[in-house]
Amino acid sequence: MKGKFYGIGVGPGDPELLTLKAVRVLSNIDVLAVPESKREAGSVAHDIARPYLKAGVEVLTLTFPMIRDAEAKAKIRRDNALRIIEKIDAGQNVAFLTLGDPMLYSTYIYLLDNMKDRGIDIVSIPGIYSFSAISNLLNEPLVKGDESMAIISEFNPETWEKLQSVHTIVCMKVSAYGKQLFDALQTRSDRKMVMVTNAGKETQTVSYNAEDLKGDIPYFTTVIVSKTE
Amino acid sequence: MKGKFYGIGVGPGDPELLTLKAVRVLSNIDVLAVPESKREAGSVAHDIARPYLKAGVEVLTLTFPMIRDAEAKAKIRRDNALRIIEKIDAGQNVAFLTLGDPMLYSTYIYLLDNMKDRGIDIVSIPGIYSFSAISNLLNEPLVKGDESMAIISEFNPETWEKLQSVHTIVCMKVSAYGKQLFDALQTRSDRKMVMVTNAGKETQTVSYNAEDLKGDIPYFTTVIVSKTE
């Protein structure tokens, strides 16, 4: 009998923010597929999951190098999917970990594309997003009533202008566009921001000073921009 | 010594989607504050949390009637906050439950406004959003790469037009504006939708047929609109 494939969201960093379902599945899988890249998101996810894994679980390290060539990238994703499928065909249950949630800006999404339509039982388990953890940590609501919000992962000036109609803009992967975001905020007196790095971990930092957007921003940073009331 | 105040996100319905932190806190509180309204969201949240509560926990029912008068509404929120504060002053730990997450379109947000700046220790615990559960259930990513997304809770034609620059639009509280959303989707051939009611529960229904937006839509329904690729 074939094994199952699980995509597990482990949340933003605090091991207590895993769901009961994630913990149950982690304790039952045979193979843990850990993505490895320059950003080390995979090893951070592995560290969060570690306390819940059964002893002797096999670790399958998958490398996702940061390259620009689309064809080479697609090949790497396909090869990684094939390595997982081999285990599943051999009857093993395999889990792939995602920081945050599997369905929002994750490497898992590209694996999925290569695993669908192959008769594999795929179970994705949601995780807490960084911005959800941050808003709760700070007791600062994201949206209420008829307000709307947006989530971006890059800075596009045209999109940014259009999004000014929403109350809250969550800026993910902001380390790549801090300076652009700073400049954009300078032109708007009706917006305030909070920047949080390593949310919920001992190394957490919180800044309400937009100037900090101009400095070196660590990778695990999220900025929440909202309207001043 | 004063008690603490906890806002707990219980997720969209599946009791396995609570976080470990939510479960730990639920098993330790003295008083459970349950919001009660016409929509019965409070009693649904109570049902999800029930297996994790300690025996003999005191249930404090708070009524939030659906009224339009802003002043009367503010008074009700204030009175409810005072009933919680009374318990906290008496040294009891009180938890307020929220379906989904405490910081996204919740009644908890209005309670918070009345409890801040009173020297009360407030701990908010994130929960899985309905749209996060839905995207994982369906194995359908929300956003990847440089895509952006938006979340709305009412239909405003002007905002809707501006949001067409984003890849995914999550429509919450859609039971109030299904027909308007249907009409808007008729004008766009580059958009598809999925509508999910009671995500993750036995009574779950999933529809990819926009026509269903014109019928009676149950309260616990979320629509995800995305670009056709």
Short mmCIF file of C-alpha atoms in Angstrom, two decimals:
data_model
loop_
_atom_site.label_atom_id
_atom_site.label_comp_id
_atom_site.label_asym_id
_atom_site.label_seq_id
_atom_site.Cartn_x
_atom_site.Cartn_y
_atom_site.Cartn_z
CA MET A 1 0.00 0.00 0.00
CA LYS A 2 1.17 3.49 -0.86
CA GLY A 3 2.06 5.96 1.87
CA LYS A 4 0.49 9.40 2.24
CA PHE A 5 1.99 12.82 1.62
CA TYR A 6 1.51 15.48 4.28
CA GLY A 7 2.24 19.19 4.00
CA ILE A 8 2.48 20.53 7.52
CA GLY A 9 2.41 24.18 8.55
CA VAL A 10 4.48 24.57 11.71
CA GLY A 11 3.61 28.22 12.33
CA PRO A 12 6.00 31.14 12.79
CA GLY A 13 8.38 29.81 15.44
CA ASP A 14 6.75 29.12 18.81
CA PRO A 15 6.41 25.30 19.06
CA GLU A 16 3.20 25.81 21.06
CA LEU A 17 1.55 27.36 18.00
CA LEU A 18 1.42 24.06 16.13
CA THR A 19 -2.08 22.62 15.80
CA LEU A 20 -3.05 19.34 17.47
CA LYS A 21 -3.42 17.86 13.99
CA ALA A 22 0.13 18.82 12.99
CA VAL A 23 1.47 17.27 16.19
CA ARG A 24 -0.50 14.05 15.69
CA VAL A 25 0.74 13.64 12.13
CA LEU A 26 4.34 14.53 12.98
CA SER A 27 4.41 11.75 15.57
CA ASN A 28 3.28 9.20 13.00
CA ILE A 29 5.27 9.87 9.85
CA ASP A 30 8.12 7.69 8.59
CA VAL A 31 10.02 10.26 6.55
CA LEU A 32 10.49 13.96 7.17
CA ALA A 33 11.30 15.90 4.00
CA VAL A 34 13.19 19.05 4.97
CA PRO A 35 13.76 21.76 2.37
CA GLU A 36 17.22 23.30 2.50
CA SER A 37 18.07 26.67 1.01
CA LYS A 38 20.27 29.67 1.70
CA ARG A 39 17.53 31.12 3.92
CA GLU A 40 17.56 28.12 6.27
CA ALA A 41 13.78 28.24 6.55
CA GLY A 42 13.78 24.44 6.30
CA SER A 43 16.07 23.90 9.25
CA VAL A 44 14.09 26.44 11.30
CA ALA A 45 10.92 24.46 10.51
CA HIS A 46 12.71 21.22 11.43
CA ASP A 47 13.75 22.68 14.80
CA ILE A 48 10.16 23.66 15.56
CA ALA A 49 8.88 20.18 14.70
CA ARG A 50 11.68 18.23 16.41
CA PRO A 51 10.03 17.71 19.84
CA TYR A 52 7.04 16.03 18.20
CA LEU A 53 8.78 13.58 15.85
CA LYS A 54 8.93 9.88 16.63
CA ALA A 55 12.38 8.44 17.36
CA GLY A 56 14.23 7.20 14.32
CA VAL A 57 12.27 9.16 11.74
CA GLU A 58 14.16 9.26 8.43
CA VAL A 59 15.21 12.74 7.34
CA LEU A 60 15.20 13.41 3.61
CA THR A 61 16.99 16.66 2.85
CA LEU A 62 15.79 18.38 -0.31
CA THR A 63 17.87 21.19 -1.73
CA PHE A 64 16.12 24.19 -3.33
CA PRO A 65 18.96 26.45 -4.47
CA MET A 66 18.14 30.13 -5.03
CA ILE A 67 18.58 30.26 -8.78
CA ARG A 68 16.92 32.45 -11.39
CA ASP A 69 16.83 30.10 -14.38
CA ALA A 70 13.19 28.98 -14.60
CA GLU A 71 13.89 25.70 -16.39
CA ALA A 72 16.61 24.64 -13.94
CA LYS A 73 14.30 25.61 -11.06
CA ALA A 74 11.45 23.52 -12.47
CA LYS A 75 13.78 20.54 -12.87
CA ILE A 76 14.94 20.77 -9.25
CA ARG A 77 11.34 20.89 -8.03
CA ARG A 78 10.44 17.88 -10.19
CA ASP A 79 13.44 15.90 -8.98
CA ASN A 80 12.62 16.69 -5.35
CA ALA A 81 9.02 15.59 -5.89
CA LEU A 82 10.27 12.33 -7.42
CA ARG A 83 12.44 11.63 -4.39
CA ILE A 84 9.35 11.98 -2.18
CA ILE A 85 7.17 9.90 -4.50
CA GLU A 86 9.74 7.08 -4.34
CA LYS A 87 9.26 6.90 -0.56
CA ILE A 88 5.47 7.06 -0.87
CA ASP A 89 5.45 4.28 -3.47
CA ALA A 90 7.46 2.19 -0.99
CA GLY A 91 4.62 2.57 1.54
CA GLN A 92 6.13 5.29 3.71
CA ASN A 93 4.25 8.31 5.05
CA VAL A 94 6.17 11.45 4.18
CA ALA A 95 5.74 14.95 5.63
CA PHE A 96 7.06 18.18 4.15
CA LEU A 97 7.38 21.08 6.61
CA THR A 98 6.49 24.69 5.94
CA LEU A 99 7.17 27.65 8.21
CA GLY A 100 3.83 29.40 8.67
CA ASP A 101 1.23 27.77 6.41
CA PRO A 102 1.62 25.42 3.41
CA MET A 103 -0.69 27.42 1.11
CA LEU A 104 0.80 30.91 1.49
CA TYR A 105 4.12 31.66 -0.26
CA SER A 106 5.66 28.24 0.40
CA THR A 107 8.03 25.91 -1.43
CA TYR A 108 5.45 23.18 -0.79
CA ILE A 109 3.19 24.73 -3.44
CA TYR A 110 5.73 23.91 -6.17
CA LEU A 111 6.08 20.35 -4.94
CA LEU A 112 2.30 19.94 -5.03
CA ASP A 113 2.23 20.87 -8.71
CA ASN A 114 4.48 17.87 -9.37
CA MET A 115 2.54 15.43 -7.18
CA LYS A 116 -1.04 16.02 -8.23
CA ASP A 117 -2.76 13.64 -10.65
CA ARG A 118 -0.58 10.71 -9.60
CA GLY A 119 -3.08 9.00 -7.31
CA ILE A 120 -1.24 10.16 -4.20
CA ASP A 121 -3.25 10.94 -1.06
CA ILE A 122 -2.20 14.51 -0.22
CA VAL A 123 -3.13 16.02 3.16
CA SER A 124 -2.25 19.67 3.85
CA ILE A 125 -2.44 20.92 7.42
CA PRO A 126 -2.77 24.66 8.06
CA GLY A 127 -0.37 26.60 10.27
CA ILE A 128 -0.43 30.00 11.96
CA TYR A 129 0.81 32.78 9.65
CA SER A 130 3.52 35.16 10.93
CA PHE A 131 1.16 38.14 10.71
CA SER A 132 -1.49 36.32 12.70
CA ALA A 133 1.02 35.56 15.46
CA ILE A 134 2.24 39.16 15.41
CA SER A 135 -1.19 40.78 15.69
CA ASN A 136 -2.01 38.52 18.65
CA LEU A 137 1.36 39.09 20.35
CA LEU A 138 0.87 42.84 20.14
CA ASN A 139 -2.89 42.76 20.87
CA GLU A 140 -3.31 44.85 17.72
CA PRO A 141 -6.25 43.85 15.52
CA LEU A 142 -5.67 43.39 11.78
CA VAL A 143 -9.18 44.33 10.64
CA LYS A 144 -12.62 44.83 12.15
CA GLY A 145 -16.13 45.57 10.87
CA ASP A 146 -16.14 46.50 7.17
CA GLU A 147 -12.36 47.04 6.89
CA SER A 148 -10.38 45.14 4.26
CA MET A 149 -6.75 44.06 4.17
CA ALA A 150 -4.06 42.99 1.73
CA ILE A 151 -0.96 40.81 1.78
CA ILE A 152 2.03 41.46 -0.48
CA SER A 153 5.37 39.69 -0.94
CA GLU A 154 7.11 42.23 -3.18
CA PHE A 155 6.86 45.97 -3.75
CA ASN A 156 5.06 47.01 -6.90
CA PRO A 157 4.37 50.80 -6.92
CA GLU A 158 1.23 50.48 -9.05
CA THR A 159 -0.30 47.74 -6.88
CA TRP A 160 0.73 49.64 -3.74
CA GLU A 161 -1.25 52.72 -4.84
CA LYS A 162 -4.35 50.65 -5.52
CA LEU A 163 -4.07 48.91 -2.16
CA GLN A 164 -4.32 52.22 -0.31
CA SER A 165 -8.08 51.61 -0.24
CA VAL A 166 -7.58 48.83 2.33
CA HIS A 167 -7.10 49.37 6.06
CA THR A 168 -4.20 46.98 6.66
CA ILE A 169 -1.35 45.89 4.38
CA VAL A 170 0.76 42.94 5.51
CA CYS A 171 4.23 43.07 3.93
CA MET A 172 5.85 39.64 3.81
CA LYS A 173 9.42 38.92 2.66
CA VAL A 174 10.06 42.59 3.39
CA SER A 175 13.84 42.16 3.69
CA ALA A 176 13.92 42.49 -0.11
CA TYR A 177 12.09 45.84 -0.33
CA GLY A 178 12.49 47.74 2.97
CA LYS A 179 13.85 50.91 1.38
CA GLN A 180 11.03 51.07 -1.21
CA LEU A 181 8.45 50.59 1.53
CA PHE A 182 10.10 53.34 3.58
CA ASP A 183 9.92 55.76 0.65
CA ALA A 184 6.28 54.89 0.01
CA LEU A 185 5.35 55.47 3.66
CA GLN A 186 7.00 58.92 3.61
CA THR A 187 4.32 60.13 1.21
CA ARG A 188 1.42 59.05 3.44
CA SER A 189 0.61 60.62 6.77
CA ASP A 190 -2.41 58.32 7.26
CA ARG A 191 -0.30 55.15 7.63
CA LYS A 192 1.63 53.71 10.56
CA MET A 193 3.74 50.56 10.65
CA VAL A 194 5.09 47.89 12.96
CA MET A 195 8.00 45.66 11.99
CA VAL A 196 8.52 42.34 13.80
CA THR A 197 11.47 39.97 13.37
CA ASN A 198 11.46 36.37 14.69
CA ALA A 199 7.91 36.70 16.06
CA GLY A 200 7.34 34.72 19.26
CA LYS A 201 10.95 33.62 19.63
CA GLU A 202 13.49 34.72 22.25
CA THR A 203 15.22 36.77 19.57
CA GLN A 204 12.03 38.70 18.71
CA THR A 205 12.38 42.40 17.96
CA VAL A 206 9.56 44.91 17.48
CA SER A 207 9.95 48.34 15.92
CA TYR A 208 7.41 51.11 15.31
CA ASN A 209 10.08 53.30 13.70
CA ALA A 210 9.82 53.41 9.90
CA GLU A 211 13.50 54.49 9.74
CA ASP A 212 14.41 50.89 10.60
CA LEU A 213 13.08 49.86 7.18
CA LYS A 214 16.18 51.46 5.65
CA GLY A 215 18.62 49.24 7.51
CA ASP A 216 19.51 45.57 7.03
CA ILE A 217 16.29 43.65 7.61
CA PRO A 218 16.59 39.98 8.71
CA TYR A 219 14.81 37.43 6.52
CA PHE A 220 12.18 36.38 9.08
CA THR A 221 10.60 39.82 9.27
CA THR A 222 7.03 40.95 8.64
CA VAL A 223 5.77 44.52 8.50
CA ILE A 224 2.14 45.43 9.15
CA VAL A 225 1.05 48.79 7.75
CA SER A 226 -2.29 50.13 8.91
CA LYS A 227 -4.33 53.31 8.76
CA THR A 228 -3.98 55.71 11.66
CA GLU A 229 -7.45 56.07 13.17
CA MET B 1 -3.69 38.83 42.79
CA LYS B 2 -5.57 39.71 39.62
CA GLY B 3 -6.42 37.05 37.07
CA LYS B 4 -5.43 37.18 33.41
CA PHE B 5 -7.57 37.76 30.35
CA TYR B 6 -7.13 35.40 27.40
CA GLY B 7 -8.51 35.80 23.89
CA ILE B 8 -8.43 32.39 22.28
CA GLY B 9 -8.79 31.63 18.58
CA VAL B 10 -10.40 28.20 18.22
CA GLY B 11 -10.08 28.00 14.44
CA PRO B 12 -12.83 27.32 11.90
CA GLY B 13 -14.50 24.21 13.36
CA ASP B 14 -12.26 21.13 13.45
CA PRO B 15 -11.25 20.69 17.14
CA GLU B 16 -7.90 19.31 15.93
CA LEU B 17 -7.05 22.71 14.44
CA LEU B 18 -6.64 24.34 17.84
CA THR B 19 -3.05 25.17 18.73
CA LEU B 20 -1.29 23.48 21.65
CA LYS B 21 -1.21 26.86 23.36
CA ALA B 22 -4.98 27.30 23.06
CA VAL B 23 -5.53 23.81 24.51
CA ARG B 24 -3.13 24.42 27.41
CA VAL B 25 -4.83 27.69 28.34
CA LEU B 26 -8.36 26.29 27.94
CA SER B 27 -7.55 23.55 30.44
CA ASN B 28 -6.41 26.10 33.03
CA ILE B 29 -8.96 28.91 32.98
CA ASP B 30 -11.55 29.51 35.68
CA VAL B 31 -14.16 31.36 33.65
CA LEU B 32 -15.15 30.93 30.02
CA ALA B 33 -16.77 34.02 28.54
CA VAL B 34 -18.99 32.96 25.65
CA PRO B 35 -20.41 35.59 23.32
CA GLU B 36 -24.01 34.99 22.34
CA SER B 37 -25.67 36.53 19.31
CA LYS B 38 -28.22 35.70 16.65
CA ARG B 39 -25.48 34.04 14.57
CA GLU B 40 -24.61 31.53 17.30
CA ALA B 41 -20.89 31.94 16.57
CA GLY B 42 -20.28 31.93 20.32
CA SER B 43 -21.95 28.59 20.95
CA VAL B 44 -20.14 27.08 17.95
CA ALA B 45 -16.84 28.27 19.45
CA HIS B 46 -17.89 26.84 22.85
CA ASP B 47 -18.62 23.44 21.25
CA ILE B 48 -15.15 23.36 19.66
CA ALA B 49 -13.45 24.22 22.96
CA ARG B 50 -15.59 21.92 25.16
CA PRO B 51 -13.34 18.80 25.08
CA TYR B 52 -10.40 20.80 26.41
CA LEU B 53 -12.07 22.64 29.31
CA LYS B 54 -11.47 21.60 32.89
CA ALA B 55 -14.46 20.21 34.76
CA GLY B 56 -16.53 22.78 36.57
CA VAL B 57 -15.35 25.79 34.59
CA GLU B 58 -17.70 28.73 35.10
CA VAL B 59 -19.49 29.86 31.95
CA LEU B 60 -20.20 33.57 31.64
CA THR B 61 -22.61 34.23 28.79
CA LEU B 62 -22.24 37.65 27.21
CA THR B 63 -24.96 38.91 24.92
CA PHE B 64 -24.04 40.96 21.86
CA PRO B 65 -27.35 41.76 20.18
CA MET B 66 -27.26 42.70 16.49
CA ILE B 67 -28.30 46.33 16.79
CA ARG B 68 -27.48 49.32 14.63
CA ASP B 69 -27.47 52.12 17.20
CA ALA B 70 -23.77 52.90 17.75
CA GLU B 71 -24.19 54.29 21.24
CA ALA B 72 -26.24 51.36 22.49
CA LYS B 73 -23.72 48.97 20.90
CA ALA B 74 -20.81 50.71 22.63
CA LYS B 75 -22.62 50.50 25.97
CA ILE B 76 -23.22 46.76 25.58
CA ARG B 77 -19.55 46.17 24.80
CA ARG B 78 -18.51 48.25 27.79
CA ASP B 79 -20.92 46.42 30.10
CA ASN B 80 -19.66 43.04 28.87
CA ALA B 81 -16.06 44.11 29.43
CA LEU B 82 -16.95 45.19 32.97
CA ARG B 83 -18.48 41.78 33.72
CA ILE B 84 -15.18 40.17 32.67
CA ILE B 85 -13.08 42.69 34.60
CA GLU B 86 -15.07 41.92 37.76
CA LYS B 87 -13.97 38.26 37.51
CA ILE B 88 -10.36 39.21 36.79
CA ASP B 89 -10.29 41.59 39.77
CA ALA B 90 -11.50 38.66 41.89
CA GLY B 91 -8.39 36.71 40.84
CA GLN B 92 -9.99 34.47 38.20
CA ASN B 93 -8.45 33.71 34.80
CA VAL B 94 -10.99 34.42 32.10
CA ALA B 95 -10.94 33.31 28.45
CA PHE B 96 -13.01 34.75 25.62
CA LEU B 97 -13.43 32.47 22.61
CA THR B 98 -13.29 33.53 18.97
CA LEU B 99 -14.09 31.38 15.95
CA GLY B 100 -11.06 31.63 13.67
CA ASP B 101 -8.62 34.17 15.08
CA PRO B 102 -9.08 36.89 17.73
CA MET B 103 -7.54 39.69 15.61
CA LEU B 104 -9.52 39.30 12.39
CA TYR B 105 -13.15 40.52 12.33
CA SER B 106 -13.97 39.36 15.86
CA THR B 107 -16.15 40.60 18.70
CA TYR B 108 -13.08 40.22 20.93
CA ILE B 109 -11.56 43.32 19.29
CA TYR B 110 -14.32 45.51 20.74
CA LEU B 111 -13.87 44.01 24.20
CA LEU B 112 -10.12 44.72 24.02
CA ASP B 113 -10.83 48.41 23.43
CA ASN B 114 -12.59 48.46 26.79
CA MET B 115 -9.95 46.48 28.69
CA LYS B 116 -6.73 48.16 27.65
CA ASP B 117 -5.04 50.69 29.95
CA ARG B 118 -6.50 49.06 33.06
CA GLY B 119 -3.40 47.14 34.13
CA ILE B 120 -4.90 43.84 33.00
CA ASP B 121 -2.58 41.16 31.63
CA ILE B 122 -4.07 40.38 28.19
CA VAL B 123 -2.88 37.33 26.25
CA SER B 124 -4.25 36.75 22.73
CA ILE B 125 -3.73 33.35 21.13
CA PRO B 126 -3.93 33.02 17.34
CA GLY B 127 -6.25 30.58 15.60
CA ILE B 128 -6.51 29.15 12.09
CA TYR B 129 -8.56 31.39 9.78
CA SER B 130 -11.40 29.84 7.75
CA PHE B 131 -9.65 30.66 4.45
CA SER B 132 -6.43 29.03 5.64
CA ALA B 133 -8.32 25.85 6.53
CA ILE B 134 -10.14 25.93 3.17
CA SER B 135 -7.03 26.33 1.03
CA ASN B 136 -5.38 23.42 2.85
CA LEU B 137 -8.49 21.22 2.65
CA LEU B 138 -8.69 21.74 -1.10
CA ASN B 139 -4.91 21.68 -1.67
CA GLU B 140 -5.36 24.97 -3.50
CA PRO B 141 -2.66 27.57 -2.76
CA LEU B 142 -3.74 31.11 -1.87
CA VAL B 143 -0.65 32.90 -3.23
CA LYS B 144 2.84 32.04 -4.40
CA GLY B 145 5.92 33.96 -5.58
CA ASP B 146 5.19 37.64 -6.12
CA GLU B 147 1.39 37.33 -6.05
CA SER B 148 -0.63 39.43 -3.63
CA MET B 149 -3.99 38.85 -1.98
CA ALA B 150 -6.81 40.70 -0.26
CA ILE B 151 -9.45 39.98 2.35
CA ILE B 152 -12.82 41.74 2.40
CA SER B 153 -15.84 41.51 4.70
CA GLU B 154 -18.31 43.58 2.70
CA PHE B 155 -18.78 44.42 -0.96
CA ASN B 156 -17.73 47.92 -1.98
CA PRO B 157 -17.71 48.30 -5.79
CA GLU B 158 -14.93 50.90 -5.77
CA THR B 159 -12.63 48.85 -3.52
CA TRP B 160 -13.47 45.74 -5.52
CA GLU B 161 -12.25 47.35 -8.75
CA LYS B 162 -8.96 48.41 -7.15
CA LEU B 163 -8.43 44.94 -5.71
CA GLN B 164 -8.46 43.39 -9.18
CA SER B 165 -4.68 43.90 -9.21
CA VAL B 166 -4.29 41.11 -6.62
CA HIS B 167 -4.27 37.39 -7.42
CA THR B 168 -6.59 36.15 -4.68
CA ILE B 169 -9.52 37.83 -2.94
CA VAL B 170 -10.90 36.17 0.18
CA CYS B 171 -14.53 37.12 0.75
CA MET B 172 -15.56 36.73 4.38
CA LYS B 173 -19.08 37.22 5.78
CA VAL B 174 -20.21 36.64 2.20
CA SER B 175 -23.76 35.67 3.17
CA ALA B 176 -24.49 39.41 3.22
CA TYR B 177 -23.33 40.16 -0.34
CA GLY B 178 -23.52 36.99 -2.45
CA LYS B 179 -25.64 38.54 -5.19
CA GLN B 180 -23.35 41.57 -5.56
CA LEU B 181 -20.32 39.29 -5.76
CA PHE B 182 -22.05 37.17 -8.39
CA ASP B 183 -22.76 40.25 -10.52
CA ALA B 184 -19.18 41.45 -10.17
CA LEU B 185 -17.80 38.06 -11.24
CA GLN B 186 -19.99 38.06 -14.37
CA THR B 187 -17.98 40.94 -15.74
CA ARG B 188 -14.61 39.16 -15.35
CA SER B 189 -13.57 36.14 -17.35
CA ASP B 190 -10.18 36.00 -15.60
CA ARG B 191 -11.62 35.08 -12.20
CA LYS B 192 -12.79 31.77 -10.75
CA MET B 193 -14.29 31.13 -7.33
CA VAL B 194 -14.79 28.45 -4.72
CA MET B 195 -17.40 28.74 -1.96
CA VAL B 196 -17.05 26.65 1.20
CA THR B 197 -19.57 26.42 4.04
CA ASN B 198 -18.74 24.87 7.45
CA ALA B 199 -15.13 24.14 6.44
CA GLY B 200 -13.72 20.99 7.99
CA LYS B 201 -16.99 19.92 9.60
CA GLU B 202 -19.23 17.00 8.69
CA THR B 203 -21.69 19.45 7.20
CA GLN B 204 -19.05 20.98 4.88
CA THR B 205 -20.16 21.91 1.36
CA VAL B 206 -17.91 23.02 -1.50
CA SER B 207 -19.12 24.74 -4.68
CA TYR B 208 -17.23 25.95 -7.74
CA ASN B 209 -20.45 27.22 -9.29
CA ALA B 210 -20.82 31.01 -9.11
CA GLU B 211 -24.59 30.61 -9.57
CA ASP B 212 -24.73 29.37 -5.99
CA LEU B 213 -23.80 32.89 -4.84
CA LYS B 214 -27.33 33.97 -5.79
CA GLY B 215 -29.04 31.57 -3.39
CA ASP B 216 -29.34 31.63 0.39
CA ILE B 217 -25.79 31.50 1.73
CA PRO B 218 -25.29 30.12 5.27
CA TYR B 219 -23.46 32.41 7.72
CA PHE B 220 -20.32 30.26 8.07
CA THR B 221 -19.35 30.58 4.43
CA THR B 222 -16.17 31.89 2.83
CA VAL B 223 -15.58 32.49 -0.88
CA ILE B 224 -12.10 32.53 -2.39
CA VAL B 225 -11.83 34.32 -5.74
CA SER B 226 -8.61 33.82 -7.69
CA LYS B 227 -7.20 34.55 -11.12
CA THR B 228 -7.49 31.79 -13.68
CA GLU B 229 -3.95 30.91 -14.71
#
